[in-house]
Amino acid sequence: MGDSAHAPSSTPVGVDPNRASIARVYDAALGGKDNYAIDREVLDAIKTAAPEVRDMAWGNRNFLIRVVRFLANQAGITQFLDCGSGLPTAENTHQVAQRIDEQIRVVYVDNDPVVLAHGNALLADNEHTWIADADIYRPNDVYEHELVRKHLDFGEPIGLLHVSTIHHYLGDDYADVMRAYVDPLPSGSFVAVSHFYDPEIPELSATARAMERAMLDSPMGSGVFRTGSQILEMVPGLEVIPHAAGSPPEVVACDLWWPDGPQVRPLNDAQRLVGCVVARKP
């Protein structure tokens, strides 16, 4: 389980400008500057299938901000494990959470050397936030990491974040990877997942598959769209939090998970193709 052969882009790429990096492609999609031409080439390839891909990236990012705020403010979570944190950008997990409670502890996990360098520089003066060097597709390695063991208390609820990560894992055992994360979590913990989403609507599924082909054939080499039922397999035995008052517990587009205000404009295709689920461990 967690064989790196199932996640080619999880292999650290360092600062090689001739190899695309998941973190740098995402940075480019958010309009950041920590990326190379090869990363922008991947983004351009994805745009051929979904021109509004930047809206997808921002929908995902804004979901992260809202869910961290919910967990810290409403659910009382005081410690977070953020897997695949990527390059620092505006409103990182620790900034959102510690604005609510400066004592909240956050451990980021990544194994991209550029991410680690940026992260350690950003966190140098923050005594409640750390970044662990580990492969997020090897849950046992993550949980055994000295920073995770030292700074997270598994006797108290934890907020586990897998935001825009598991869709880069290509193995059919993706649910087993997530189960290995979920099983050790204490009661009262929450798991938040966002993922490239196939809503099983013909025209949207066609776009999803075109985007998938563009990503798999690109220098990044990963990016899989999964259905709502497949994404729900990633939160086994957990209580799914409805995405709005009176709504059913289901996977929805990230932009629809408790938005900050009324949804006055319809979502474009790209926004509808990144889904999320938030669930509590009984």
Coordinates of C-alpha atoms in Angstrom, one line a residue:
M1 CA 0.0 0.0 0.0
G2 CA 1.3 3.5 -0.8
D3 CA 3.7 2.2 -3.4
S4 CA 5.3 5.2 -5.0
A5 CA 4.9 3.5 -8.4
H6 CA 1.2 4.3 -8.1
A7 CA 2.0 8.0 -7.6
P8 CA 4.8 9.0 -10.0
S9 CA 4.6 12.7 -9.2
S10 CA 5.1 12.0 -5.5
T11 CA 8.7 11.4 -6.2
P12 CA 10.6 14.6 -5.2
V13 CA 11.6 16.6 -8.2
G14 CA 13.8 19.2 -6.4
V15 CA 14.5 22.2 -8.4
D16 CA 14.9 20.5 -11.8
P17 CA 13.4 23.0 -14.2
N18 CA 12.9 20.2 -16.7
R19 CA 10.5 18.2 -14.5
A20 CA 7.0 19.3 -13.6
S21 CA 6.0 19.4 -10.0
I22 CA 2.5 19.0 -8.6
A23 CA 3.1 21.8 -6.1
R24 CA 4.5 24.2 -8.8
V25 CA 1.7 23.4 -11.3
Y26 CA -0.8 24.2 -8.5
D27 CA 1.1 27.4 -7.7
A28 CA 0.9 28.4 -11.3
A29 CA -2.8 27.8 -11.4
L30 CA -3.2 30.1 -8.4
G31 CA -1.2 32.8 -10.1
G32 CA 1.9 32.3 -8.0
K33 CA 5.5 32.9 -9.1
D34 CA 7.2 29.8 -7.7
N35 CA 7.0 27.7 -10.9
Y36 CA 8.9 27.0 -14.1
A37 CA 8.0 26.9 -17.8
I38 CA 7.5 23.1 -17.6
D39 CA 4.9 23.6 -14.9
R40 CA 3.1 26.3 -17.0
E41 CA 3.3 23.9 -19.9
V42 CA 1.3 21.4 -17.9
L43 CA -1.2 24.0 -16.9
D44 CA -1.6 25.1 -20.6
A45 CA -2.3 21.5 -21.6
I46 CA -5.0 21.2 -19.0
K47 CA -6.5 24.5 -20.2
T48 CA -7.1 22.9 -23.6
A49 CA -9.7 20.7 -21.9
A50 CA -10.9 23.1 -19.3
P51 CA -10.1 26.8 -20.0
E52 CA -11.4 27.8 -16.5
V53 CA -8.9 25.6 -14.6
R54 CA -7.7 28.5 -12.5
D55 CA -11.3 28.7 -11.1
M56 CA -11.0 25.0 -10.2
A57 CA -7.8 25.7 -8.3
W58 CA -9.3 28.7 -6.4
G59 CA -12.4 26.7 -5.6
N60 CA -10.2 24.1 -4.0
R61 CA -8.1 26.7 -2.1
N62 CA -11.2 28.5 -0.8
F63 CA -12.7 25.3 0.4
L64 CA -9.5 24.6 2.4
I65 CA -9.8 28.1 4.0
R66 CA -13.5 27.5 4.9
V67 CA -13.1 24.0 6.2
V68 CA -10.1 25.0 8.4
R69 CA -12.1 27.9 9.8
F70 CA -15.1 25.6 10.5
L71 CA -12.9 22.9 12.2
A72 CA -11.1 25.5 14.4
N73 CA -14.0 27.7 15.2
Q74 CA -17.1 25.4 15.3
A75 CA -15.7 21.9 15.8
G76 CA -13.1 22.8 18.4
I77 CA -10.2 21.2 16.6
T78 CA -6.9 22.3 18.1
Q79 CA -4.5 20.3 16.0
F80 CA -4.2 19.7 12.3
L81 CA -2.3 17.3 10.0
D82 CA -2.2 18.8 6.5
C83 CA -0.9 16.3 4.0
G84 CA 0.5 17.5 0.7
S85 CA 0.6 21.1 1.8
G86 CA 2.3 22.4 -1.3
L87 CA 4.0 25.8 -1.8
P88 CA 3.0 28.5 0.7
T89 CA 0.4 30.9 -0.6
A90 CA -2.1 33.3 0.9
E91 CA -4.1 31.9 3.8
N92 CA -2.3 28.7 4.6
T93 CA -3.8 26.2 7.1
H94 CA -1.9 27.5 10.1
Q95 CA -2.7 31.2 9.3
V96 CA -6.5 30.5 9.1
A97 CA -6.5 28.3 12.3
Q98 CA -4.2 30.4 14.4
R99 CA -6.2 33.5 13.7
I100 CA -8.9 31.8 15.6
D101 CA -6.6 30.3 18.3
E102 CA -2.9 31.1 18.2
Q103 CA -2.2 27.9 20.2
I104 CA -3.5 25.6 17.5
R105 CA -0.8 23.1 16.3
V106 CA -0.3 22.4 12.6
V107 CA 1.9 19.8 11.1
Y108 CA 2.3 20.0 7.3
V109 CA 3.6 17.0 5.4
D110 CA 5.3 17.1 2.0
N111 CA 8.4 15.6 0.3
D112 CA 9.0 18.1 -2.4
P113 CA 12.4 19.8 -1.5
V114 CA 11.2 23.2 -2.8
V115 CA 8.1 23.0 -0.7
L116 CA 10.2 22.0 2.4
A117 CA 12.6 24.9 1.8
H118 CA 9.8 27.4 1.4
G119 CA 7.8 25.9 4.3
N120 CA 10.7 25.9 6.8
A121 CA 11.5 29.5 5.9
L122 CA 7.9 30.6 6.4
L123 CA 7.6 28.7 9.7
A124 CA 10.9 29.7 11.2
D125 CA 9.3 32.0 13.7
N126 CA 6.1 30.0 14.4
E127 CA 6.4 27.9 17.5
H128 CA 3.2 26.0 16.9
T129 CA 3.7 24.9 13.2
W130 CA 6.0 22.4 11.6
I131 CA 6.6 20.7 8.3
A132 CA 7.5 17.0 8.1
D133 CA 9.4 15.4 5.2
A134 CA 7.4 12.3 4.3
D135 CA 5.6 10.7 1.4
I136 CA 1.9 11.3 2.0
Y137 CA 1.0 8.1 0.1
R138 CA 2.7 6.1 2.9
P139 CA 0.4 6.8 5.9
N140 CA 2.5 4.7 8.3
D141 CA 5.6 6.7 7.5
V142 CA 3.6 9.9 8.1
Y143 CA 2.3 8.8 11.5
E144 CA 5.7 7.5 12.5
H145 CA 7.5 10.8 11.6
E146 CA 9.1 12.3 14.7
L147 CA 7.4 15.7 14.2
V148 CA 4.0 14.1 13.9
R149 CA 4.5 11.9 17.0
K150 CA 6.0 14.8 19.0
H151 CA 3.5 17.5 18.2
L152 CA 0.1 15.8 17.7
D153 CA -1.7 14.2 20.6
F154 CA -3.6 11.1 19.3
G155 CA -5.6 11.1 22.5
E156 CA -7.4 14.2 21.3
P157 CA -9.3 14.9 18.0
I158 CA -7.3 15.8 15.0
G159 CA -8.2 17.6 11.8
L160 CA -6.8 15.5 8.9
L161 CA -6.6 17.4 5.6
H162 CA -6.1 15.7 2.3
V163 CA -6.9 18.6 0.0
S164 CA -6.0 18.1 -3.6
T165 CA -3.8 15.1 -2.9
I166 CA -5.3 11.6 -3.5
H167 CA -6.2 12.3 -7.1
H168 CA -2.5 12.2 -7.8
Y169 CA -2.4 8.6 -6.4
L170 CA -2.9 6.3 -9.3
G171 CA -3.4 3.0 -7.6
D172 CA -6.8 1.2 -7.2
D173 CA -6.1 0.9 -3.5
Y174 CA -6.6 4.7 -2.9
A175 CA -9.3 3.8 -0.3
D176 CA -6.9 1.6 1.6
V177 CA -4.4 4.4 1.8
M178 CA -7.1 6.7 3.3
R179 CA -8.3 3.9 5.7
A180 CA -4.7 3.7 7.0
Y181 CA -5.0 7.4 7.8
V182 CA -8.5 7.2 9.3
D183 CA -8.2 4.1 11.5
P184 CA -5.6 5.5 14.0
L185 CA -7.5 8.8 14.4
P186 CA -9.2 9.3 17.8
S187 CA -12.9 9.7 18.1
G188 CA -14.1 13.2 17.3
S189 CA -11.5 13.7 14.6
F190 CA -12.5 15.2 11.2
V191 CA -11.2 14.3 7.8
A192 CA -11.5 16.8 4.9
V193 CA -10.8 15.6 1.3
S194 CA -11.0 17.4 -2.0
H195 CA -10.5 15.5 -5.2
F196 CA -10.9 15.8 -9.0
Y197 CA -14.6 14.9 -9.4
D198 CA -16.5 13.1 -12.0
P199 CA -20.2 14.0 -11.2
E200 CA -21.4 11.3 -13.7
I201 CA -23.1 13.8 -15.9
P202 CA -22.3 13.0 -19.6
E203 CA -21.0 16.4 -20.7
L204 CA -19.0 17.0 -17.5
S205 CA -17.6 13.4 -17.5
A206 CA -16.3 14.0 -21.0
T207 CA -14.5 17.1 -19.8
A208 CA -13.2 15.3 -16.8
R209 CA -11.7 12.5 -18.9
A210 CA -10.2 15.0 -21.3
M211 CA -8.5 16.8 -18.4
E212 CA -7.4 13.5 -17.0
R213 CA -5.7 12.5 -20.2
A214 CA -4.0 15.9 -20.5
M215 CA -2.6 15.5 -17.0
L216 CA -1.6 11.8 -17.3
D217 CA 0.1 12.5 -20.6
S218 CA 1.9 15.7 -19.4
P219 CA 5.3 15.9 -17.6
M220 CA 3.4 15.8 -14.3
G221 CA 2.1 12.3 -15.1
S222 CA -0.8 12.2 -12.6
G223 CA -4.3 13.3 -12.0
V224 CA -7.3 11.0 -11.8
F225 CA -11.0 11.9 -11.7
R226 CA -13.1 9.7 -9.4
T227 CA -16.9 9.6 -8.8
G228 CA -18.8 10.6 -5.7
S229 CA -19.1 7.0 -4.5
Q230 CA -15.3 6.5 -5.0
I231 CA -14.5 9.7 -3.0
L232 CA -16.9 8.6 -0.2
E233 CA -14.8 5.4 0.1
M234 CA -12.0 7.6 1.4
V235 CA -13.9 8.4 4.6
P236 CA -14.9 4.9 5.7
G237 CA -17.2 4.6 8.7
L238 CA -17.3 8.4 9.2
E239 CA -20.3 10.7 9.5
V240 CA -20.4 13.0 6.5
I241 CA -21.1 16.6 7.3
P242 CA -23.9 18.0 5.1
H243 CA -22.6 20.8 2.8
A244 CA -25.5 23.1 3.6
A245 CA -28.4 23.3 6.0
G246 CA -30.9 20.5 5.1
S247 CA -28.7 19.0 2.4
P248 CA -27.9 15.3 2.2
P249 CA -24.5 14.0 3.2
E250 CA -22.8 13.7 -0.1
V251 CA -19.8 14.8 -2.3
V252 CA -20.3 18.3 -3.8
A253 CA -18.3 20.8 -5.8
C254 CA -15.8 22.6 -3.5
D255 CA -17.5 25.9 -4.2
L256 CA -20.8 24.6 -2.8
W257 CA -19.4 23.5 0.6
W258 CA -20.8 26.1 3.0
P259 CA -19.9 29.1 0.8
D260 CA -19.3 32.5 2.4
G261 CA -22.3 34.0 0.7
P262 CA -25.2 33.4 -1.7
Q263 CA -24.2 31.6 -4.9
V264 CA -25.4 34.3 -7.4
R265 CA -23.5 32.9 -10.5
P266 CA -23.7 29.4 -11.8
L267 CA -20.5 27.3 -11.5
N268 CA -18.5 26.8 -14.7
D269 CA -17.5 23.3 -15.8
A270 CA -14.1 23.4 -14.1
Q271 CA -15.6 24.5 -10.8
R272 CA -18.0 21.5 -10.9
L273 CA -15.2 19.1 -11.5
V274 CA -13.4 19.4 -8.1
G275 CA -15.4 17.9 -5.3
C276 CA -15.1 17.6 -1.6
V277 CA -16.3 15.7 1.5
V278 CA -15.9 16.5 5.2
A279 CA -16.6 13.8 7.8
R280 CA -16.3 13.2 11.5
K281 CA -15.1 10.0 13.2
P282 CA -17.7 8.8 15.8

